[in-house]
Amino acid sequence: MTDNRSLEQRGLRESATFDRTTIAAIQRAAETGIYDIRGWGAKRKLPHFDDLLFLGASMSRYPLEGYRERCDTDVVLGGRNAKYPLHLESPVTIAGMSFGALSAGAKEALGRGASEVGTSTTTGDGGMTPEERGQSKHLVYQYLPSRYGMNPDDLRKADAIEVVLGQGAKPGGGGMLLGQKISERVAGMRTLPEGIDQRSACRHPDWTGPDDLAIKINELREITDWEKPIYVKVGASRTYYDVKLAVHSGADVVVVDGMQGGTAATQEVFIEHVGIPTLAAIPQAVQALEELGVHRKGGRDGVQLIVSGGIRNGADVAKAMALGADAVAIGTAALIALGDNDPRYAADYEKLGSAAGYYDDFQDGRDPAGISTQDPELSARFDPVEGGRRLANFLRVTTMEAQTIARACGKAHLQHLEPEDLVAISMEAAAMARVPLAGTGWIPGTGTGF
Ligand SMILES: Cc1cc2nc3c(=O)[nH]c(=O)nc-3n(C[C@H](O)[C@H](O)[C@H](O)COP(=O)(O)O)c2cc1C
């Protein structure tokens, strides 16, 4: 006879240590003998922007009127050395995502959406596509350890160069692109065989440390006539030291990507267990820039900080900026805006053993939304013009949300947000973000460094 009582009523208790997800992972490993890889970022609960709140103005501060008083959103990136720094209308930029991981249409749509709101988009592993260049007003060209798709002519076509040392989802690790996504075009751009799994290197082949990187950065400046800002991107781990060394190497802009940051494909164990949360990385980066005397928010001559990893809305943008970022970058949220994980494809996700809102098998190349795939039929489902329109809408909303918060804090520019505008609602977040616990003046750990 079936027992209709709930599991709790039957006295069954799930182990906190061996919960159902853990049991399924052990069973999967035992069954297949291969480790799990997936896309997206860390899924575990971590201290994050949700653990911070803004102190809106009342008596002791003076708020700005939403419809009448300006709150500017622009940002200049890379003015320290470059003849042509990037001047963006919104500080919400699109992070580097590879052609190979994403379809050509998705890359084009990212360019269309970003350009419509006057922000930048970024290439990725696998190089620059003509569609992407054509549709992107401000295009950052990634210079990656793999050198897949790297081409000096494309470097010259870019508006800025991002030297990638690592990603928040996998600091210390390289990327993966499985054979099913290596179409003729992807293979051609990477000069590697079609249909064969590719691993991207975890470190650059021709330099090993900051002194060598300084030489490499000078080389990049020379071949692009000192025109373009040079970014250095690091995955968040020893962020204080990494940012200091990136600046010593000559970076005009430092990009810090926290462990919630998305990826196209990496080992699950890497995504969930390596790196530090975005919230913990920002104050370390800011401290490093301040100690070097180059943290001048909104100033052209400083080194700008771009933060990424789990940014989902205008509140996250405002919080990252209040903690010291000059701009942010988004990956996963941009893909969702394009149509990734859309309930329209619920039945297709079910067929793949997933569900809308859970789909993270970007490595498989069977994305029903036509975004993380190279399959011609699936890619054809995706309309780059419509995708670009949706992304532009999302970027507009995000920027307006950040402005709304900034005005409430009495700020006439997003760059004027500051840590003093924030409190934390958990001890962990207070300690990591270095802002007081709400209702107190207490910042745990202050004075002890890190
Ligand atoms: C599909 C996908 C592909 C990516 N490809 C690259 C890449 O080629 N190079 C790189 O530096 N980062 C890559 N990333 C990481 C992003 O640049 C960025 O650091 C991350 O997505 C930011 O976190 P978020 O996704 O939570 O916004 C990729 C991310 C995704 C989701």
Coordinates of C-alpha atoms and ligand atoms in Angstrom, one line a residue:
M1 CA 0.0 0.0 0.0
T2 CA 1.4 3.5 -0.9
D3 CA 2.2 5.7 2.1
N4 CA 0.7 9.1 1.3
R5 CA 2.4 10.9 4.1
S6 CA 5.1 13.4 3.3
L7 CA 8.7 12.5 3.8
E8 CA 8.8 14.5 7.1
Q9 CA 5.7 12.8 8.4
R10 CA 7.3 9.5 7.7
G11 CA 10.3 10.6 9.8
L12 CA 12.7 10.6 6.8
R13 CA 15.5 13.1 7.1
E14 CA 17.7 14.4 4.3
S15 CA 21.4 14.6 5.3
A16 CA 22.8 18.1 5.2
T17 CA 26.1 16.6 4.2
F18 CA 24.9 14.0 1.8
D19 CA 21.9 15.9 0.3
R20 CA 20.1 14.8 -2.9
T21 CA 22.4 16.8 -5.2
T22 CA 25.5 15.3 -3.6
I23 CA 24.1 11.8 -3.8
A24 CA 23.2 12.3 -7.5
A25 CA 26.7 13.6 -8.2
I26 CA 28.3 10.6 -6.6
Q27 CA 26.0 8.3 -8.6
R28 CA 26.7 10.1 -11.8
A29 CA 30.5 9.9 -11.2
A30 CA 30.2 6.2 -10.4
E31 CA 28.1 5.5 -13.5
T32 CA 30.2 7.4 -16.0
G33 CA 33.8 7.7 -14.7
I34 CA 34.1 11.2 -16.0
Y35 CA 33.8 14.5 -14.2
D36 CA 30.8 16.8 -14.7
I37 CA 31.3 19.9 -16.8
R38 CA 28.7 22.6 -17.3
G39 CA 28.3 26.3 -18.0
W40 CA 26.9 29.2 -15.9
G41 CA 28.6 30.3 -12.6
A42 CA 28.6 29.0 -9.0
K43 CA 25.2 27.8 -8.0
R44 CA 25.8 27.5 -4.2
K45 CA 24.6 30.3 -2.0
L46 CA 27.4 32.8 -1.3
P47 CA 27.6 36.3 0.3
H48 CA 26.5 38.5 -2.5
F49 CA 25.1 41.9 -3.4
D50 CA 21.7 40.9 -1.9
D51 CA 23.3 41.0 1.5
L52 CA 23.9 44.8 1.1
L53 CA 21.4 47.6 1.3
F54 CA 21.5 51.3 0.5
L55 CA 20.9 54.0 3.0
G56 CA 18.5 56.3 1.1
A57 CA 18.6 59.9 2.0
S58 CA 16.2 61.5 4.5
M59 CA 17.2 64.2 7.1
S60 CA 21.0 63.8 7.1
R61 CA 21.2 63.5 3.3
Y62 CA 19.4 65.2 0.5
P63 CA 17.8 63.1 -2.3
L64 CA 17.6 64.1 -5.9
E65 CA 14.3 64.5 -7.7
G66 CA 13.8 61.6 -10.2
Y67 CA 12.2 63.5 -13.1
R68 CA 13.9 66.9 -12.8
E69 CA 17.4 66.4 -11.5
R70 CA 20.2 64.7 -13.5
C71 CA 22.0 61.6 -12.5
D72 CA 24.7 60.9 -15.1
T73 CA 25.8 57.4 -16.0
D74 CA 28.7 57.8 -18.4
V75 CA 32.2 56.5 -17.8
V76 CA 35.6 56.9 -19.5
L77 CA 37.8 53.8 -19.6
G78 CA 41.5 53.7 -20.3
G79 CA 42.4 57.4 -20.4
R80 CA 45.8 56.8 -18.7
N81 CA 47.8 55.8 -21.7
A82 CA 45.5 55.4 -24.7
K83 CA 45.0 58.0 -27.4
Y84 CA 41.4 57.0 -27.7
P85 CA 39.9 56.0 -24.4
L86 CA 36.4 54.4 -24.4
H87 CA 33.6 56.8 -23.5
L88 CA 30.5 54.8 -22.6
E89 CA 27.1 56.1 -21.9
S90 CA 26.3 53.3 -19.5
P91 CA 28.7 51.6 -17.1
V92 CA 27.0 48.2 -17.7
T93 CA 29.2 46.5 -20.3
I94 CA 29.0 43.1 -21.9
A95 CA 31.6 40.6 -20.8
G96 CA 33.8 38.6 -23.1
M97 CA 32.0 35.5 -24.4
S98 CA 33.5 33.3 -27.0
F99 CA 32.4 32.7 -30.6
G100 CA 32.3 28.9 -30.4
A101 CA 30.6 28.9 -27.0
L102 CA 28.0 31.2 -28.5
S103 CA 26.5 31.2 -32.0
A104 CA 27.5 33.9 -34.5
G105 CA 23.9 35.3 -34.2
A106 CA 24.2 35.6 -30.4
K107 CA 27.5 37.4 -30.7
E108 CA 26.0 39.8 -33.2
A109 CA 23.0 40.4 -30.9
L110 CA 25.3 41.3 -28.0
G111 CA 26.9 43.9 -30.2
R112 CA 23.6 45.3 -31.4
G113 CA 22.2 45.5 -27.8
A114 CA 25.3 47.1 -26.4
S115 CA 25.6 49.7 -29.2
E116 CA 22.0 50.7 -28.9
V117 CA 22.6 51.9 -25.3
G118 CA 26.2 53.2 -26.0
T119 CA 28.1 50.6 -24.0
S120 CA 30.8 48.1 -25.0
T121 CA 30.8 44.4 -25.9
T122 CA 33.8 42.1 -25.8
T123 CA 35.1 39.2 -28.1
G124 CA 36.2 36.0 -26.4
D125 CA 38.2 32.8 -27.0
G126 CA 37.9 32.1 -30.7
G127 CA 38.3 35.6 -32.1
M128 CA 36.3 38.4 -33.6
T129 CA 33.5 37.7 -36.1
P130 CA 32.8 40.3 -38.8
E131 CA 29.1 40.4 -37.7
E132 CA 30.2 41.3 -34.2
R133 CA 32.6 44.0 -35.3
G134 CA 30.1 45.4 -37.7
Q135 CA 27.4 45.7 -35.0
S136 CA 29.5 46.9 -32.1
K137 CA 30.2 50.5 -31.6
H138 CA 32.7 49.8 -28.9
L139 CA 34.4 46.4 -29.2
V140 CA 36.9 45.1 -26.7
Y141 CA 39.2 42.4 -28.1
Q142 CA 40.3 39.7 -25.8
Y143 CA 43.9 38.5 -25.9
L144 CA 43.7 35.1 -24.3
P145 CA 46.1 32.3 -23.2
S146 CA 44.8 30.0 -25.9
R147 CA 45.4 32.5 -28.7
Y148 CA 42.5 30.8 -30.5
G149 CA 41.3 33.1 -33.3
M150 CA 44.0 35.7 -32.3
N151 CA 44.8 37.9 -35.3
P152 CA 46.9 41.1 -35.2
D153 CA 44.6 42.7 -37.9
D154 CA 41.6 42.2 -35.6
L155 CA 43.6 43.7 -32.7
R156 CA 43.9 46.8 -34.8
K157 CA 40.2 46.8 -35.5
A158 CA 39.3 46.7 -31.8
D159 CA 38.5 49.7 -29.6
A160 CA 40.3 48.3 -26.6
I161 CA 42.3 45.2 -25.8
E162 CA 41.7 42.9 -22.8
V163 CA 44.5 40.6 -21.7
V164 CA 42.8 37.7 -20.0
L165 CA 44.7 36.1 -17.2
G166 CA 41.7 34.3 -15.7
Q167 CA 38.0 34.1 -15.1
G168 CA 36.1 34.1 -11.8
A169 CA 34.4 30.8 -12.6
K170 CA 37.8 29.1 -12.9
P171 CA 40.9 31.1 -11.7
G172 CA 43.9 29.0 -12.6
G173 CA 42.0 27.0 -15.2
G174 CA 41.5 27.0 -18.9
G175 CA 38.4 26.6 -21.0
M176 CA 36.8 23.8 -22.9
L177 CA 34.9 23.6 -26.1
L178 CA 33.6 20.2 -26.9
G179 CA 33.8 18.7 -30.4
Q180 CA 30.0 19.0 -31.1
K181 CA 30.5 22.8 -31.1
I182 CA 33.5 22.9 -33.4
S183 CA 31.8 23.6 -36.6
E184 CA 33.7 24.3 -39.8
R185 CA 33.6 28.1 -39.2
V186 CA 34.6 27.8 -35.5
A187 CA 37.4 25.4 -36.5
G188 CA 38.6 27.7 -39.3
M189 CA 38.8 30.7 -37.1
R190 CA 40.8 28.7 -34.5
T191 CA 42.9 26.9 -37.1
L192 CA 42.2 23.6 -35.4
P193 CA 40.3 20.5 -36.6
E194 CA 36.6 20.3 -36.9
G195 CA 34.6 18.2 -34.4
I196 CA 37.5 17.6 -32.0
D197 CA 37.3 18.7 -28.3
Q198 CA 39.5 21.8 -27.6
R199 CA 41.0 22.8 -24.4
S200 CA 42.1 26.4 -23.9
A201 CA 45.4 27.0 -22.1
C202 CA 45.3 28.1 -18.4
R203 CA 48.3 30.5 -18.9
H204 CA 49.9 32.5 -21.6
P205 CA 52.5 30.7 -23.6
D206 CA 55.0 33.5 -23.9
W207 CA 55.2 35.2 -20.5
T208 CA 55.2 34.0 -17.0
G209 CA 54.9 37.0 -14.6
P210 CA 54.2 40.7 -14.2
D211 CA 57.6 41.9 -15.6
D212 CA 57.1 39.8 -18.8
L213 CA 53.5 41.0 -19.0
A214 CA 54.7 44.6 -18.9
I215 CA 56.8 43.9 -22.1
K216 CA 53.8 42.2 -23.7
I217 CA 51.5 45.1 -22.9
N218 CA 54.1 47.5 -24.5
E219 CA 54.2 45.3 -27.6
L220 CA 50.4 45.5 -27.8
R221 CA 50.5 49.3 -27.5
E222 CA 53.2 49.5 -30.2
I223 CA 51.3 47.4 -32.7
T224 CA 48.2 49.5 -32.1
D225 CA 49.9 52.9 -32.1
W226 CA 49.1 53.6 -28.4
E227 CA 45.5 54.2 -29.5
K228 CA 43.7 51.6 -27.4
P229 CA 43.1 51.1 -23.7
I230 CA 44.6 47.9 -22.4
Y231 CA 42.6 46.0 -19.8
V232 CA 43.9 43.1 -17.7
K233 CA 41.2 40.6 -16.5
V234 CA 41.8 38.4 -13.5
G235 CA 39.6 35.8 -11.8
A236 CA 39.1 36.7 -8.1
S237 CA 41.4 34.8 -5.8
R238 CA 44.4 36.8 -4.4
T239 CA 42.8 39.9 -5.7
Y240 CA 44.8 42.5 -3.7
Y241 CA 48.1 41.2 -5.1
D242 CA 46.9 40.5 -8.5
V243 CA 45.5 44.0 -9.0
K244 CA 48.7 45.6 -7.8
L245 CA 50.7 43.5 -10.2
A246 CA 48.3 44.2 -13.1
V247 CA 48.8 47.9 -12.5
H248 CA 52.6 47.5 -12.3
S249 CA 52.4 45.6 -15.6
G250 CA 50.8 48.7 -17.2
A251 CA 47.0 47.9 -17.2
D252 CA 44.9 51.0 -17.9
V253 CA 41.8 49.1 -16.7
V254 CA 41.6 46.1 -14.4
V255 CA 38.7 43.7 -14.7
V256 CA 38.0 41.6 -11.6
D257 CA 35.6 38.6 -12.1
G258 CA 34.3 37.0 -9.0
M259 CA 33.5 33.3 -8.4
Q260 CA 29.8 33.7 -9.3
G261 CA 30.9 34.7 -12.8
G262 CA 29.6 32.6 -15.7
T263 CA 31.5 30.3 -18.0
A264 CA 30.7 28.4 -21.1
A265 CA 32.1 25.1 -19.9
T266 CA 34.2 24.1 -16.9
Q267 CA 34.4 21.3 -14.4
E268 CA 31.6 21.7 -11.8
V269 CA 34.2 21.1 -9.0
F270 CA 36.1 24.1 -10.3
I271 CA 33.1 26.4 -10.6
E272 CA 31.9 25.7 -7.0
H273 CA 35.2 25.4 -5.1
V274 CA 37.9 27.8 -6.6
G275 CA 38.0 31.5 -6.2
I276 CA 36.4 34.1 -3.9
P277 CA 33.0 35.8 -4.1
T278 CA 32.6 39.0 -6.1
L279 CA 31.7 40.8 -2.9
A280 CA 35.0 39.8 -1.2
A281 CA 37.1 40.8 -4.3
I282 CA 36.0 44.4 -4.8
P283 CA 37.3 45.9 -1.6
Q284 CA 40.6 44.1 -2.1
A285 CA 40.9 45.5 -5.6
V286 CA 40.0 49.0 -4.4
Q287 CA 42.5 48.9 -1.6
A288 CA 45.2 47.9 -4.1
L289 CA 44.3 50.7 -6.5
E290 CA 44.1 53.2 -3.6
E291 CA 47.5 52.2 -2.2
L292 CA 49.0 52.8 -5.7
G293 CA 47.3 56.2 -5.9
V294 CA 45.4 55.3 -9.1
H295 CA 41.8 54.9 -7.8
R296 CA 40.2 58.1 -9.1
K297 CA 36.6 57.2 -9.8
G298 CA 35.3 59.0 -12.9
G299 CA 38.8 60.5 -13.5
R300 CA 40.5 59.8 -16.8
D301 CA 44.0 59.5 -15.5
G302 CA 43.4 56.7 -13.0
V303 CA 43.2 53.0 -13.5
Q304 CA 39.6 52.0 -13.8
L305 CA 38.0 48.9 -12.2
I306 CA 35.5 46.8 -13.9
V307 CA 33.7 44.2 -11.8
S308 CA 31.8 41.2 -12.9
G309 CA 30.4 38.0 -11.5
G310 CA 26.7 37.6 -10.7
I311 CA 25.5 41.0 -11.7
R312 CA 21.8 40.8 -12.4
N313 CA 20.1 44.2 -12.0
G314 CA 20.6 47.9 -11.3
A315 CA 20.9 47.3 -7.6
D316 CA 23.8 45.0 -8.1
V317 CA 25.4 47.6 -10.5
A318 CA 24.9 50.4 -8.0
K319 CA 26.3 48.3 -5.1
A320 CA 29.4 47.3 -7.2
M321 CA 29.9 50.9 -8.0
A322 CA 29.4 52.1 -4.5
L323 CA 32.1 49.7 -3.4
G324 CA 34.5 51.2 -5.9
A325 CA 33.9 49.9 -9.4
D326 CA 33.9 52.3 -12.3
A327 CA 31.9 50.0 -14.4
V328 CA 30.6 46.4 -14.4
A329 CA 30.4 43.6 -16.9
I330 CA 27.6 41.1 -17.4
G331 CA 27.6 37.7 -19.1
T332 CA 24.9 35.4 -17.8
A333 CA 22.3 38.1 -17.4
A334 CA 23.0 39.3 -21.0
L335 CA 22.4 35.7 -22.3
I336 CA 19.1 35.5 -20.3
A337 CA 18.1 38.8 -21.8
L338 CA 18.8 37.4 -25.3
G339 CA 16.4 34.5 -24.6
D340 CA 18.5 31.9 -22.8
N341 CA 16.5 29.7 -20.4
D342 CA 13.3 31.2 -21.9
P343 CA 10.1 29.4 -20.8
R344 CA 9.1 29.5 -24.5
Y345 CA 11.4 26.5 -24.9
A346 CA 10.2 24.7 -21.7
A347 CA 9.3 21.5 -23.6
D348 CA 12.7 21.4 -25.3
Y349 CA 14.6 21.9 -22.1
E350 CA 12.6 19.0 -20.6
K351 CA 13.7 16.8 -23.5
L352 CA 17.3 17.6 -22.6
G353 CA 16.7 16.5 -19.0
S354 CA 16.7 20.1 -17.8
A355 CA 14.1 22.9 -17.3
A356 CA 13.8 26.5 -18.2
G357 CA 15.6 28.4 -15.5
Y358 CA 18.0 25.5 -14.8
Y359 CA 19.6 24.9 -18.2
D360 CA 23.4 25.1 -17.9
D361 CA 24.7 22.5 -20.4
F362 CA 26.2 25.2 -22.6
Q363 CA 29.0 22.7 -23.5
D364 CA 26.5 20.3 -25.2
G365 CA 25.7 22.7 -28.1
R366 CA 22.0 21.7 -28.0
D367 CA 20.6 25.0 -26.7
P368 CA 17.0 25.2 -27.7
A369 CA 17.2 29.0 -27.7
G370 CA 19.9 28.9 -30.4
I371 CA 22.4 30.9 -28.3
S372 CA 25.1 28.5 -26.9
T373 CA 25.1 26.3 -30.0
Q374 CA 26.7 26.0 -33.4
D375 CA 24.0 23.7 -34.7
P376 CA 22.6 25.4 -37.9
E377 CA 18.9 24.5 -37.2
L378 CA 19.0 25.6 -33.5
S379 CA 21.0 28.8 -34.4
A380 CA 18.4 29.7 -37.0
R381 CA 15.8 29.9 -34.2
F382 CA 17.7 33.0 -32.8
D383 CA 17.0 36.4 -34.3
P384 CA 20.0 38.7 -33.7
V385 CA 17.8 41.8 -34.3
E386 CA 15.2 40.8 -31.8
G387 CA 17.9 39.5 -29.4
G388 CA 19.7 42.9 -29.6
R389 CA 16.4 44.7 -28.9
R390 CA 15.8 42.6 -25.8
L391 CA 19.3 43.1 -24.6
A392 CA 19.1 46.9 -25.1
N393 CA 15.9 47.0 -23.1
F394 CA 17.5 45.1 -20.3
L395 CA 20.6 47.3 -20.3
R396 CA 18.3 50.4 -20.2
V397 CA 16.3 49.1 -17.3
T398 CA 19.5 48.1 -15.4
T399 CA 21.0 51.5 -15.9
M400 CA 17.8 53.3 -14.9
E401 CA 17.5 51.2 -11.8
A402 CA 21.1 52.1 -10.8
Q403 CA 20.2 55.8 -11.4
T404 CA 17.1 55.5 -9.2
I405 CA 19.2 54.3 -6.3
A406 CA 21.9 56.9 -6.9
R407 CA 19.3 59.7 -6.8
A408 CA 17.8 58.3 -3.6
C409 CA 21.3 58.5 -2.1
G410 CA 21.6 62.1 -3.3
K411 CA 24.1 61.4 -6.1
A412 CA 24.2 63.3 -9.4
H413 CA 26.4 60.7 -11.0
L414 CA 26.6 56.9 -10.6
Q415 CA 30.3 57.4 -10.0
H416 CA 29.5 59.4 -6.8
L417 CA 28.1 56.3 -5.1
E418 CA 30.4 55.3 -2.2
P419 CA 30.8 52.6 0.5
E420 CA 29.3 55.1 3.0
D421 CA 26.0 54.6 1.2
L422 CA 25.9 50.9 2.1
V423 CA 25.2 48.6 5.0
A424 CA 25.3 44.8 5.2
I425 CA 22.6 42.5 6.6
S426 CA 25.0 39.6 7.4
M427 CA 28.3 39.4 9.3
E428 CA 29.9 37.7 6.3
A429 CA 28.9 40.4 3.9
A430 CA 29.9 43.2 6.3
A431 CA 33.3 41.7 6.7
M432 CA 33.9 41.0 3.0
A433 CA 32.4 44.2 1.6
R434 CA 33.9 46.2 4.5
V435 CA 30.7 48.1 5.2
P436 CA 28.9 48.2 8.6
L437 CA 26.4 45.7 9.7
A438 CA 23.0 47.5 9.4
G439 CA 22.0 49.5 12.4
T440 CA 25.5 49.5 13.8
G441 CA 28.8 51.2 13.0
W442 CA 30.6 47.9 13.2
I443 CA 32.7 46.5 10.3
P444 CA 33.9 43.1 11.3
G445 CA 37.6 42.6 10.9
T446 CA 38.4 46.2 10.4
G447 CA 42.1 47.0 11.1
T448 CA 43.2 43.4 10.7
G449 CA 43.8 43.5 6.9
F450 CA 43.0 40.3 5.2
Ligands
LIG1 C1 28.9 31.5 -22.4 C2 30.0 32.2 -21.8 C3 31.2 32.3 -22.5 C4 32.3 32.9 -21.9 N1 33.5 33.0 -22.6 C5 34.5 33.8 -22.0 C6 35.7 34.0 -22.8 O1 35.8 33.6 -23.9 N2 36.7 34.8 -22.2 C7 36.5 35.3 -20.9 O2 37.4 36.0 -20.5 N3 35.4 35.0 -20.2 C8 34.4 34.3 -20.7 N4 33.3 34.2 -20.0 C9 33.2 34.8 -18.7 C10 32.6 36.2 -18.8 O3 33.5 37.1 -19.5 C11 32.4 36.9 -17.5 O4 33.6 36.9 -16.8 C12 31.3 36.3 -16.6 O5 30.3 35.8 -17.4 C13 30.7 37.3 -15.7 O6 29.8 36.8 -14.8 P1 28.2 36.7 -15.0 O7 28.0 35.7 -16.0 O8 27.7 36.3 -13.7 O9 27.8 38.1 -15.5 C14 32.2 33.5 -20.6 C15 31.0 33.4 -19.9 C16 29.9 32.8 -20.5 C17 28.6 32.7 -19.7

